[in-house]
mmCIF file of C-alpha atoms in Angstrom:
data_model
loop_
_atom_site.group_PDB
_atom_site.id
_atom_site.type_symbol
_atom_site.label_atom_id
_atom_site.label_comp_id
_atom_site.label_asym_id
_atom_site.label_seq_id
_atom_site.Cartn_x
_atom_site.Cartn_y
_atom_site.Cartn_z
ATOM 1 C CA MET A 1 141.347 37.583 15.908
ATOM 2 C CA LEU A 2 137.896 38.663 17.206
ATOM 3 C CA SER A 3 136.108 37.390 14.273
ATOM 4 C CA SER A 4 137.099 33.820 15.636
ATOM 5 C CA LYS A 5 134.617 33.720 18.308
ATOM 6 C CA VAL A 6 132.187 31.118 18.756
ATOM 7 C CA ILE A 7 128.440 32.051 19.508
ATOM 8 C CA LEU A 8 126.228 29.733 21.017
ATOM 9 C CA ASN A 9 122.509 30.058 19.926
ATOM 10 C CA SER A 10 120.648 28.355 22.813
ATOM 11 C CA LEU A 11 120.440 28.015 26.322
ATOM 12 C CA LEU A 12 119.559 23.996 25.884
ATOM 13 C CA ASP A 13 122.847 23.634 24.027
ATOM 14 C CA ASN A 14 123.971 21.671 26.953
ATOM 15 C CA ASP A 15 123.835 18.274 28.566
ATOM 16 C CA PHE A 16 120.699 17.128 29.637
ATOM 17 C CA TYR A 17 121.861 15.897 33.055
ATOM 18 C CA LYS A 18 122.999 19.555 33.827
ATOM 19 C CA PHE A 19 119.417 20.451 33.731
ATOM 20 C CA THR A 20 118.244 17.639 35.659
ATOM 21 C CA MET A 21 120.953 18.325 38.433
ATOM 22 C CA GLN A 22 120.251 22.183 38.316
ATOM 23 C CA HIS A 23 116.642 21.323 38.958
ATOM 24 C CA ALA A 24 117.454 19.070 42.108
ATOM 25 C CA VAL A 25 119.946 21.642 43.391
ATOM 26 C CA THR A 26 117.472 24.396 43.236
ATOM 27 C CA LYS A 27 114.955 22.244 45.413
ATOM 28 C CA LEU A 28 117.389 20.630 47.504
ATOM 29 C CA PHE A 29 120.648 22.736 48.099
ATOM 30 C CA PRO A 30 119.839 26.377 46.996
ATOM 31 C CA LYS A 31 122.350 28.295 49.285
ATOM 32 C CA ALA A 32 125.489 25.872 48.002
ATOM 33 C CA LYS A 33 128.344 27.084 46.123
ATOM 34 C CA ALA A 34 130.941 25.378 43.876
ATOM 35 C CA ARG A 35 134.094 25.991 42.138
ATOM 36 C CA TYR A 36 135.278 24.334 38.898
ATOM 37 C CA GLU A 37 138.698 24.281 37.035
ATOM 38 C CA PHE A 38 139.587 23.355 33.556
ATOM 39 C CA ILE A 39 142.287 20.190 33.202
ATOM 40 C CA ASN A 40 143.979 20.104 30.344
ATOM 41 C CA ARG A 41 144.893 16.416 30.133
ATOM 42 C CA GLY A 42 146.083 16.059 26.666
ATOM 43 C CA GLN A 43 148.631 19.128 27.370
ATOM 44 C CA HIS A 44 147.353 20.892 24.280
ATOM 45 C CA ALA A 45 149.165 24.152 23.567
ATOM 46 C CA PHE A 46 146.673 26.925 23.258
ATOM 47 C CA PRO A 47 147.500 29.573 20.433
ATOM 48 C CA SER A 48 148.386 33.271 21.308
ATOM 49 C CA GLY A 49 145.200 35.450 22.188
ATOM 50 C CA PHE A 50 142.939 32.277 22.901
ATOM 51 C CA ALA A 51 141.766 33.384 26.178
ATOM 52 C CA GLN A 52 140.771 36.827 24.715
ATOM 53 C CA VAL A 53 138.474 35.086 22.136
ATOM 54 C CA LEU A 54 137.225 32.629 24.667
ATOM 55 C CA ARG A 55 136.242 35.180 26.817
ATOM 56 C CA GLU A 56 134.519 37.165 24.204
ATOM 57 C CA SER A 57 132.549 33.796 23.481
ATOM 58 C CA ILE A 58 131.682 33.636 27.041
ATOM 59 C CA ASN A 59 130.375 37.057 27.337
ATOM 60 C CA ASN A 60 128.063 36.240 24.711
ATOM 61 C CA MET A 61 126.652 33.465 26.446
ATOM 62 C CA GLY A 62 125.251 36.241 28.761
ATOM 63 C CA ALA A 63 122.270 37.004 26.079
ATOM 64 C CA LEU A 64 121.215 33.589 26.074
ATOM 65 C CA GLN A 65 117.947 32.865 27.388
ATOM 66 C CA LEU A 66 115.145 30.241 27.305
ATOM 67 C CA SER A 67 112.420 30.715 24.685
ATOM 68 C CA LYS A 68 108.690 30.191 25.134
ATOM 69 C CA VAL A 69 109.210 27.524 22.783
ATOM 70 C CA GLU A 70 111.908 25.623 24.466
ATOM 71 C CA LYS A 71 109.716 26.048 27.470
ATOM 72 C CA GLU A 72 107.009 24.493 26.211
ATOM 73 C CA TYR A 73 109.001 21.795 24.846
ATOM 74 C CA LEU A 74 110.807 21.027 28.207
ATOM 75 C CA ALA A 75 107.268 20.977 29.920
ATOM 76 C CA GLN A 76 105.765 18.500 27.523
ATOM 77 C CA THR A 77 108.847 16.124 27.289
ATOM 78 C CA CYS A 78 109.814 16.321 30.886
ATOM 79 C CA PRO A 79 107.056 16.369 32.904
ATOM 80 C CA TYR A 80 109.156 15.373 36.123
ATOM 81 C CA LEU A 81 110.493 19.088 35.911
ATOM 82 C CA ASP A 82 108.682 21.311 38.089
ATOM 83 C CA PRO A 83 106.633 24.389 36.551
ATOM 84 C CA THR A 84 108.492 26.489 38.981
ATOM 85 C CA TYR A 85 111.880 25.299 37.696
ATOM 86 C CA LEU A 86 110.953 25.861 34.084
ATOM 87 C CA ASP A 87 109.776 29.463 35.355
ATOM 88 C CA PHE A 88 113.379 29.793 36.842
ATOM 89 C CA LEU A 89 115.266 28.696 33.771
ATOM 90 C CA GLN A 90 113.057 30.985 31.704
ATOM 91 C CA GLY A 91 114.599 33.894 33.774
ATOM 92 C CA TYR A 92 118.049 32.133 34.290
ATOM 93 C CA ARG A 93 120.898 34.505 32.471
ATOM 94 C CA TYR A 94 124.600 33.065 32.473
ATOM 95 C CA ASP A 95 126.811 35.691 34.660
ATOM 96 C CA PRO A 96 130.122 35.965 32.732
ATOM 97 C CA ASP A 97 131.724 37.456 35.895
ATOM 98 C CA GLU A 98 131.382 33.653 37.227
ATOM 99 C CA VAL A 99 134.084 32.731 34.879
ATOM 100 C CA SER A 100 137.799 33.735 35.249
ATOM 101 C CA ILE A 101 140.214 33.072 32.231
ATOM 102 C CA GLU A 102 143.857 33.439 32.099
ATOM 103 C CA GLN A 103 146.637 32.595 29.766
ATOM 104 C CA ASN A 104 150.405 32.240 29.997
ATOM 105 C CA GLY A 105 151.868 31.126 26.747
ATOM 106 C CA PRO A 106 150.288 28.137 25.577
ATOM 107 C CA ASP A 107 148.890 27.514 29.152
ATOM 108 C CA LEU A 108 144.904 28.021 29.569
ATOM 109 C CA SER A 109 143.396 28.495 32.997
ATOM 110 C CA VAL A 110 139.700 28.683 33.364
ATOM 111 C CA LYS A 111 137.834 28.670 36.453
ATOM 112 C CA ILE A 112 134.089 28.963 37.749
ATOM 113 C CA ALA A 113 132.865 29.941 41.001
ATOM 114 C CA GLY A 114 129.369 30.909 42.435
ATOM 115 C CA TYR A 115 126.051 29.361 43.690
ATOM 116 C CA TRP A 116 126.040 25.753 42.643
ATOM 117 C CA TYR A 117 122.463 26.095 41.198
ATOM 118 C CA ARG A 118 123.823 28.778 38.691
ATOM 119 C CA THR A 119 127.325 27.521 37.891
ATOM 120 C CA ILE A 120 126.299 23.928 37.248
ATOM 121 C CA LEU A 121 125.560 24.988 33.540
ATOM 122 C CA TRP A 122 128.856 26.489 32.418
ATOM 123 C CA GLU A 123 131.063 23.087 32.311
ATOM 124 C CA VAL A 124 129.706 21.611 29.184
ATOM 125 C CA PRO A 125 129.427 24.879 26.845
ATOM 126 C CA ILE A 126 132.506 26.328 27.775
ATOM 127 C CA MET A 127 134.162 22.932 26.780
ATOM 128 C CA SER A 128 132.660 22.927 23.528
ATOM 129 C CA LEU A 129 133.689 26.422 22.906
ATOM 130 C CA ILE A 130 137.403 25.490 24.120
ATOM 131 C CA SER A 131 137.277 22.804 21.546
ATOM 132 C CA GLU A 132 135.647 24.333 18.740
ATOM 133 C CA LEU A 133 137.930 27.462 19.152
ATOM 134 C CA PHE A 134 141.196 25.524 19.386
ATOM 135 C CA TYR A 135 140.454 23.845 15.791
ATOM 136 C CA LYS A 136 139.299 27.289 14.581
ATOM 137 C CA MET A 137 142.434 29.449 15.787
ATOM 138 C CA ASN A 138 144.989 26.879 15.008
ATOM 139 C CA ASN A 139 143.264 26.515 11.380
ATOM 140 C CA LEU A 140 143.029 22.897 11.722
ATOM 141 C CA VAL A 141 140.497 22.011 8.791
ATOM 142 C CA GLY A 142 138.895 18.620 9.088
ATOM 143 C CA ALA A 143 136.358 16.464 7.001
ATOM 144 C CA ASN A 144 133.889 18.343 4.877
ATOM 145 C CA ASP A 145 130.260 17.914 5.567
ATOM 146 C CA GLU A 146 129.558 15.200 3.055
ATOM 147 C CA GLU A 147 132.190 13.015 4.725
ATOM 148 C CA ILE A 148 131.121 13.820 8.402
ATOM 149 C CA ILE A 149 127.501 12.726 7.067
ATOM 150 C CA ASN A 150 128.671 9.732 5.697
ATOM 151 C CA THR A 151 131.003 8.751 8.590
ATOM 152 C CA ALA A 152 127.813 9.004 11.127
ATOM 153 C CA LYS A 153 125.786 7.082 8.741
ATOM 154 C CA SER A 154 128.322 4.337 8.511
ATOM 155 C CA LYS A 155 128.516 3.985 12.188
ATOM 156 C CA ILE A 156 124.986 3.928 13.161
ATOM 157 C CA GLU A 157 124.171 1.575 10.315
ATOM 158 C CA HIS A 158 127.033 -0.848 11.831
ATOM 159 C CA TYR A 159 125.630 -0.268 15.334
ATOM 160 C CA ALA A 160 122.064 -1.141 14.077
ATOM 161 C CA GLN A 161 123.353 -4.419 12.787
ATOM 162 C CA LEU A 162 124.672 -5.319 16.192
ATOM 163 C CA GLY A 163 121.000 -5.055 17.442
ATOM 164 C CA VAL A 164 121.998 -2.521 20.128
ATOM 165 C CA THR A 165 120.606 0.887 21.039
ATOM 166 C CA ILE A 166 122.787 4.064 20.949
ATOM 167 C CA ALA A 167 122.644 7.743 22.171
ATOM 168 C CA GLU A 168 124.930 10.419 21.238
ATOM 169 C CA PHE A 169 126.782 12.020 24.278
ATOM 170 C CA GLY A 170 129.312 14.113 22.467
ATOM 171 C CA THR A 171 128.418 17.843 23.080
ATOM 172 C CA ARG A 172 131.473 18.927 25.405
ATOM 173 C CA ARG A 173 134.395 17.802 22.880
ATOM 174 C CA ARG A 174 132.685 18.435 19.660
ATOM 175 C CA HIS A 175 134.865 19.721 16.825
ATOM 176 C CA SER A 176 132.117 22.286 16.147
ATOM 177 C CA TYR A 177 128.326 22.947 16.772
ATOM 178 C CA HIS A 178 128.130 22.805 12.737
ATOM 179 C CA THR A 179 129.534 19.252 13.022
ATOM 180 C CA HIS A 180 127.592 17.992 15.840
ATOM 181 C CA LYS A 181 124.308 19.256 14.107
ATOM 182 C CA LEU A 182 125.428 17.204 10.712
ATOM 183 C CA VAL A 183 126.134 13.934 13.222
ATOM 184 C CA VAL A 184 122.843 14.038 14.942
ATOM 185 C CA GLU A 185 120.873 14.783 11.913
ATOM 186 C CA ALA A 186 122.471 11.750 10.024
ATOM 187 C CA LEU A 187 122.081 9.377 13.283
ATOM 188 C CA LYS A 188 118.423 10.389 13.295
ATOM 189 C CA ALA A 189 118.088 9.858 9.451
ATOM 190 C CA TYR A 190 119.757 6.591 9.201
ATOM 191 C CA GLY A 191 119.681 5.167 12.837
ATOM 192 C CA GLY A 192 116.146 3.607 12.880
ATOM 193 C CA GLN A 193 115.329 1.806 16.028
ATOM 194 C CA SER A 194 119.115 1.721 16.882
ATOM 195 C CA PHE A 195 119.336 5.567 17.617
ATOM 196 C CA ILE A 196 117.368 6.480 20.769
ATOM 197 C CA GLY A 197 118.582 10.158 21.399
ATOM 198 C CA THR A 198 121.038 12.624 22.385
ATOM 199 C CA SER A 199 122.317 14.041 25.666
ATOM 200 C CA ASN A 200 121.883 17.645 23.979
ATOM 201 C CA VAL A 201 118.620 19.174 24.689
ATOM 202 C CA HIS A 202 118.945 21.734 21.805
ATOM 203 C CA LEU A 203 119.827 19.163 19.198
ATOM 204 C CA ALA A 204 117.065 16.524 20.946
ATOM 205 C CA MET A 205 114.285 19.393 20.377
ATOM 206 C CA GLN A 206 115.410 20.345 16.811
ATOM 207 C CA TYR A 207 115.407 16.773 15.502
ATOM 208 C CA GLN A 208 112.666 15.484 17.659
ATOM 209 C CA THR A 209 114.584 12.929 19.367
ATOM 210 C CA LYS A 210 114.837 12.024 23.218
ATOM 211 C CA PRO A 211 117.033 14.156 25.384
ATOM 212 C CA ILE A 212 119.097 11.533 27.523
ATOM 213 C CA GLY A 213 120.785 11.619 30.956
ATOM 214 C CA THR A 214 120.552 11.842 34.528
ATOM 215 C CA HIS A 215 123.362 12.729 36.893
ATOM 216 C CA ALA A 216 126.990 13.343 36.963
ATOM 217 C CA HIS A 217 130.030 12.545 39.225
ATOM 218 C CA GLU A 218 129.595 16.106 40.625
ATOM 219 C CA TRP A 219 126.274 15.264 42.327
ATOM 220 C CA PHE A 220 127.928 12.499 44.432
ATOM 221 C CA MET A 221 131.032 14.800 45.054
ATOM 222 C CA PHE A 222 128.807 17.508 46.436
ATOM 223 C CA HIS A 223 127.224 14.772 48.849
ATOM 224 C CA ALA A 224 130.921 13.884 49.886
ATOM 225 C CA ALA A 225 131.450 17.601 51.131
ATOM 226 C CA LYS A 226 128.361 18.077 52.711
ATOM 227 C CA TYR A 227 127.794 14.415 54.427
ATOM 228 C CA GLY A 228 131.121 12.821 54.132
ATOM 229 C CA PHE A 229 132.631 10.082 51.874
ATOM 230 C CA LYS A 230 130.844 7.059 53.485
ATOM 231 C CA MET A 231 127.191 8.255 52.757
ATOM 232 C CA ALA A 232 127.845 10.302 49.592
ATOM 233 C CA ASN A 233 126.589 7.455 47.221
ATOM 234 C CA ARG A 234 123.496 6.622 49.676
ATOM 235 C CA LEU A 235 122.603 10.255 50.177
ATOM 236 C CA GLY A 236 123.052 11.210 46.519
ATOM 237 C CA LEU A 237 120.815 8.062 45.648
ATOM 238 C CA GLU A 238 118.190 8.938 48.171
ATOM 239 C CA HIS A 239 118.062 12.523 47.278
ATOM 240 C CA TRP A 240 117.828 11.766 43.593
ATOM 241 C CA ALA A 241 114.875 9.385 44.409
ATOM 242 C CA GLN A 242 113.293 12.115 46.467
ATOM 243 C CA VAL A 243 113.281 14.470 43.656
ATOM 244 C CA TYR A 244 112.325 12.338 40.601
ATOM 245 C CA ARG A 245 110.522 9.743 42.271
ATOM 246 C CA GLY A 246 111.450 6.901 39.885
ATOM 247 C CA ASP A 247 111.920 9.129 36.753
ATOM 248 C CA LEU A 248 115.507 9.286 35.463
ATOM 249 C CA GLY A 249 116.487 6.015 36.959
ATOM 250 C CA ILE A 250 120.152 5.227 35.839
ATOM 251 C CA ALA A 251 122.667 5.682 38.532
ATOM 252 C CA LEU A 252 126.408 6.700 38.128
ATOM 253 C CA SER A 253 128.434 4.081 39.799
ATOM 254 C CA ASP A 254 131.947 5.072 39.698
ATOM 255 C CA THR A 255 132.491 8.652 41.535
ATOM 256 C CA TYR A 256 134.358 6.353 44.381
ATOM 257 C CA THR A 257 134.834 3.288 42.565
ATOM 258 C CA THR A 258 132.075 0.611 41.688
ATOM 259 C CA LYS A 259 133.102 -1.326 44.659
ATOM 260 C CA VAL A 260 132.349 1.536 47.040
ATOM 261 C CA PHE A 261 129.039 2.296 45.177
ATOM 262 C CA PHE A 262 127.602 -1.193 45.282
ATOM 263 C CA SER A 263 127.969 -1.327 48.871
ATOM 264 C CA SER A 264 125.327 1.425 49.248
ATOM 265 C CA PHE A 265 123.347 0.496 46.348
ATOM 266 C CA ASP A 266 121.119 -1.977 48.574
ATOM 267 C CA LYS A 267 118.096 -3.966 47.452
ATOM 268 C CA MET A 268 115.716 -0.913 47.713
ATOM 269 C CA PHE A 269 117.913 1.227 45.305
ATOM 270 C CA ALA A 270 118.422 -1.807 43.009
ATOM 271 C CA LYS A 271 114.857 -2.150 42.899
ATOM 272 C CA LEU A 272 114.044 1.398 42.449
ATOM 273 C CA PHE A 273 116.702 2.414 39.722
ATOM 274 C CA ASP A 274 116.356 1.019 36.393
ATOM 275 C CA GLY A 275 120.166 0.380 36.119
ATOM 276 C CA VAL A 276 123.503 1.666 36.238
ATOM 277 C CA ARG A 277 125.877 3.765 34.011
ATOM 278 C CA HIS A 278 129.520 2.468 33.577
ATOM 279 C CA ASP A 279 132.006 5.178 32.848
ATOM 280 C CA SER A 280 135.492 4.039 33.833
ATOM 281 C CA GLY A 281 137.310 0.764 34.085
ATOM 282 C CA ASP A 282 136.940 -2.816 32.198
ATOM 283 C CA PRO A 283 133.390 -2.801 31.100
ATOM 284 C CA LEU A 284 133.265 -6.643 31.088
ATOM 285 C CA VAL A 285 134.489 -6.686 34.735
ATOM 286 C CA PHE A 286 131.925 -4.116 35.223
ATOM 287 C CA ALA A 287 129.122 -6.364 33.662
ATOM 288 C CA ASP A 288 129.817 -9.132 35.889
ATOM 289 C CA GLN A 289 129.962 -7.032 39.270
ATOM 290 C CA THR A 290 126.723 -5.494 38.285
ATOM 291 C CA ILE A 291 125.000 -8.905 37.215
ATOM 292 C CA SER A 292 126.517 -10.605 40.465
ATOM 293 C CA HIS A 293 125.048 -7.678 42.609
ATOM 294 C CA TYR A 294 121.654 -7.568 40.909
ATOM 295 C CA GLN A 295 121.507 -11.697 41.554
ATOM 296 C CA SER A 296 122.692 -11.098 45.010
ATOM 297 C CA LYS A 297 119.779 -9.146 45.779
ATOM 298 C CA GLY A 298 117.238 -11.702 44.006
ATOM 299 C CA ILE A 299 116.814 -9.431 41.211
ATOM 300 C CA ASP A 300 116.958 -10.585 37.524
ATOM 301 C CA PRO A 301 119.812 -8.602 35.683
ATOM 302 C CA LYS A 302 117.746 -8.950 32.462
ATOM 303 C CA SER A 303 115.128 -6.666 33.897
ATOM 304 C CA LYS A 304 117.884 -3.937 34.293
ATOM 305 C CA THR A 305 119.995 -1.967 32.176
ATOM 306 C CA ILE A 306 123.693 -1.164 31.925
ATOM 307 C CA ILE A 307 124.267 2.375 30.171
ATOM 308 C CA PHE A 308 128.070 2.032 28.880
ATOM 309 C CA SER A 309 129.549 5.613 28.118
ATOM 310 C CA ASP A 310 133.324 5.268 28.540
ATOM 311 C CA SER A 311 135.231 6.081 25.336
ATOM 312 C CA LEU A 312 133.241 3.907 23.073
ATOM 313 C CA ASN A 313 133.735 2.830 19.531
ATOM 314 C CA TYR A 314 132.550 0.094 17.357
ATOM 315 C CA GLU A 315 135.088 -2.657 18.661
ATOM 316 C CA LYS A 316 134.253 -1.835 21.920
ATOM 317 C CA VAL A 317 130.597 -1.582 21.551
ATOM 318 C CA ALA A 318 130.781 -4.907 19.848
ATOM 319 C CA ARG A 319 132.715 -6.972 22.538
ATOM 320 C CA ILE A 320 130.557 -5.629 25.298
ATOM 321 C CA SER A 321 127.362 -6.390 23.136
ATOM 322 C CA ASN A 322 128.686 -9.885 22.426
ATOM 323 C CA TYR A 323 129.393 -10.524 26.312
ATOM 324 C CA CYS A 324 126.535 -9.180 27.755
ATOM 325 C CA GLN A 325 123.813 -10.484 25.404
ATOM 326 C CA ASP A 326 121.075 -12.551 27.381
ATOM 327 C CA LYS A 327 122.703 -11.636 30.639
ATOM 328 C CA ILE A 328 121.494 -7.929 31.196
ATOM 329 C CA GLY A 329 119.710 -5.191 29.533
ATOM 330 C CA MET A 330 122.306 -2.734 27.925
ATOM 331 C CA SER A 331 122.668 0.530 25.838
ATOM 332 C CA PHE A 332 125.569 3.037 24.690
ATOM 333 C CA GLY A 333 126.291 6.533 24.859
ATOM 334 C CA ILE A 334 128.867 7.466 22.514
ATOM 335 C CA GLY A 335 130.684 10.864 22.590
ATOM 336 C CA THR A 336 133.727 12.096 20.754
ATOM 337 C CA ASN A 337 133.708 9.070 18.452
ATOM 338 C CA PHE A 338 130.828 10.730 16.947
ATOM 339 C CA THR A 339 131.369 14.261 17.200
ATOM 340 C CA ASN A 340 135.034 14.741 16.897
ATOM 341 C CA ASP A 341 135.726 12.143 14.030
ATOM 342 C CA VAL A 342 136.901 14.585 11.425
ATOM 343 C CA ASN A 343 140.472 13.076 10.857
ATOM 344 C CA LEU A 344 141.950 15.658 13.396
ATOM 345 C CA PRO A 345 143.013 14.474 16.958
ATOM 346 C CA PRO A 346 140.032 15.047 19.669
ATOM 347 C CA MET A 347 140.990 17.173 22.470
ATOM 348 C CA ASN A 348 141.675 15.443 25.869
ATOM 349 C CA ILE A 349 140.035 18.030 28.326
ATOM 350 C CA VAL A 350 137.723 18.301 31.158
ATOM 351 C CA LEU A 351 136.184 20.688 33.486
ATOM 352 C CA LYS A 352 135.614 19.493 36.986
ATOM 353 C CA MET A 353 134.143 20.585 40.345
ATOM 354 C CA THR A 354 137.029 21.202 42.628
ATOM 355 C CA GLU A 355 135.467 22.543 45.636
ATOM 356 C CA ALA A 356 131.972 22.700 47.292
ATOM 357 C CA HIS A 357 130.631 25.111 49.879
ATOM 358 C CA PRO A 358 127.476 23.394 51.428
ATOM 359 C CA ASP A 359 125.413 26.065 53.203
ATOM 360 C CA ASP A 360 126.041 25.034 56.640
ATOM 361 C CA ALA A 361 129.744 24.158 56.181
ATOM 362 C CA GLN A 362 132.949 25.526 54.481
ATOM 363 C CA TRP A 363 134.833 25.415 51.138
ATOM 364 C CA THR A 364 135.808 21.526 51.041
ATOM 365 C CA PRO A 365 137.848 20.094 48.440
ATOM 366 C CA VAL A 366 136.014 17.428 46.204
ATOM 367 C CA VAL A 367 137.408 14.543 44.341
ATOM 368 C CA LYS A 368 136.742 11.738 42.020
ATOM 369 C CA LEU A 369 138.095 8.198 42.180
ATOM 370 C CA SER A 370 136.530 6.611 39.439
ATOM 371 C CA ASP A 371 137.614 2.834 38.556
ATOM 372 C CA VAL A 372 140.716 3.944 36.851
ATOM 373 C CA ARG A 373 143.602 5.610 38.806
ATOM 374 C CA GLY A 374 144.728 7.698 35.816
ATOM 375 C CA LYS A 375 141.113 9.276 36.143
ATOM 376 C CA TYR A 376 141.150 10.210 39.532
ATOM 377 C CA THR A 377 140.736 14.153 39.801
ATOM 378 C CA GLY A 378 141.112 16.646 42.918
ATOM 379 C CA ASP A 379 143.472 17.551 45.565
ATOM 380 C CA PRO A 380 145.909 14.768 46.252
ATOM 381 C CA LYS A 381 145.715 14.913 50.435
ATOM 382 C CA MET A 382 141.694 14.777 49.754
ATOM 383 C CA ILE A 383 142.241 11.665 47.602
ATOM 384 C CA ALA A 384 144.593 10.117 49.916
ATOM 385 C CA LEU A 385 141.852 10.746 52.673
ATOM 386 C CA SER A 386 139.012 9.503 50.893
ATOM 387 C CA LYS A 387 140.774 6.343 49.859
ATOM 388 C CA GLU A 388 141.608 5.643 53.593
ATOM 389 C CA ILE A 389 138.128 6.431 54.637
ATOM 390 C CA LEU A 390 136.690 4.090 51.949
ATOM 391 C CA GLY A 391 139.058 1.634 52.383
ATOM 392 C CA ILE A 392 140.253 1.634 48.698
ATOM 393 C CA LYS A 393 143.798 -0.062 48.263
ATOM 394 C CA ASP A 394 145.644 0.110 44.901
#
């Protein structure tokens, strides 16, 4: 059983926005704490002994450290990351004691707790371990290497024919690290101008493509815990701009619904940020809302970009591309459909921040509302309170 463990080989085998958020947290909220919890949306049944093997894989992460070459890569590629942060990251080590794991029959519990600047890096690699171990321990054999490469090649060539740009966002629910590498290698080899990068920093470095990402829902969720729901979007954007001064300018819009977000996304933010990311709800409705919002601020929508990233496949991308053509800039981030298309059902799992502890406050439940009720996460009472405060009606 112990031979089933999965070993991660790089501290940078993680989504880029985890590092950009960690950089901001170390600057602005170094005393804040956070708690995260695994959510098994797909009700997957985990095999006997899964928790033990996951525990060993996570324990092995304690040995990961940023290499000198990786540090130099970040310094050259991401000049907006402070040298002090890169020094910190070079000294950072995962602490497996921050992660608790339990298994009760087929049910798996994973919880993370500690200082936010430390725990923020756990989510993506733990999810990738859970996904890879699930297939491995259930003896689920998918496509072979040639099939994986050919599938990725065919997809990126079809996207190139649409004339759209594509980034790979599939670390957290990948079939395996090996599959992920094959996919990025194929996208780089056959994507031409259409493939613009990956959210995985390790693979971006390995295949000399751009690391892509800005911030995630937890950035705004923490701001709600510290400043209240009404100020979460505005102060989240202000603090992001304070740290990055115009770099990393794609704003995530749906933590508390797009309608609420745009009420805070005033002319200053609309001009400062390069665009917005769509992650839930009808993409065409979102496009109309975004275009209308920019027009209402006297801004040409074609000077801005929407990054679409919600469960995309070729059909959805083609529909969105056709609809948005000549109306607004667009690009697409595709995750599971790239890294877990191996003739096996992909997992439906998430690992979300559940509570935040600002340094001058107390433990506070955090929630994400999104533009789809089924994607709400968090304490039901806090969800109800947030909706009341923000005037959100179903």
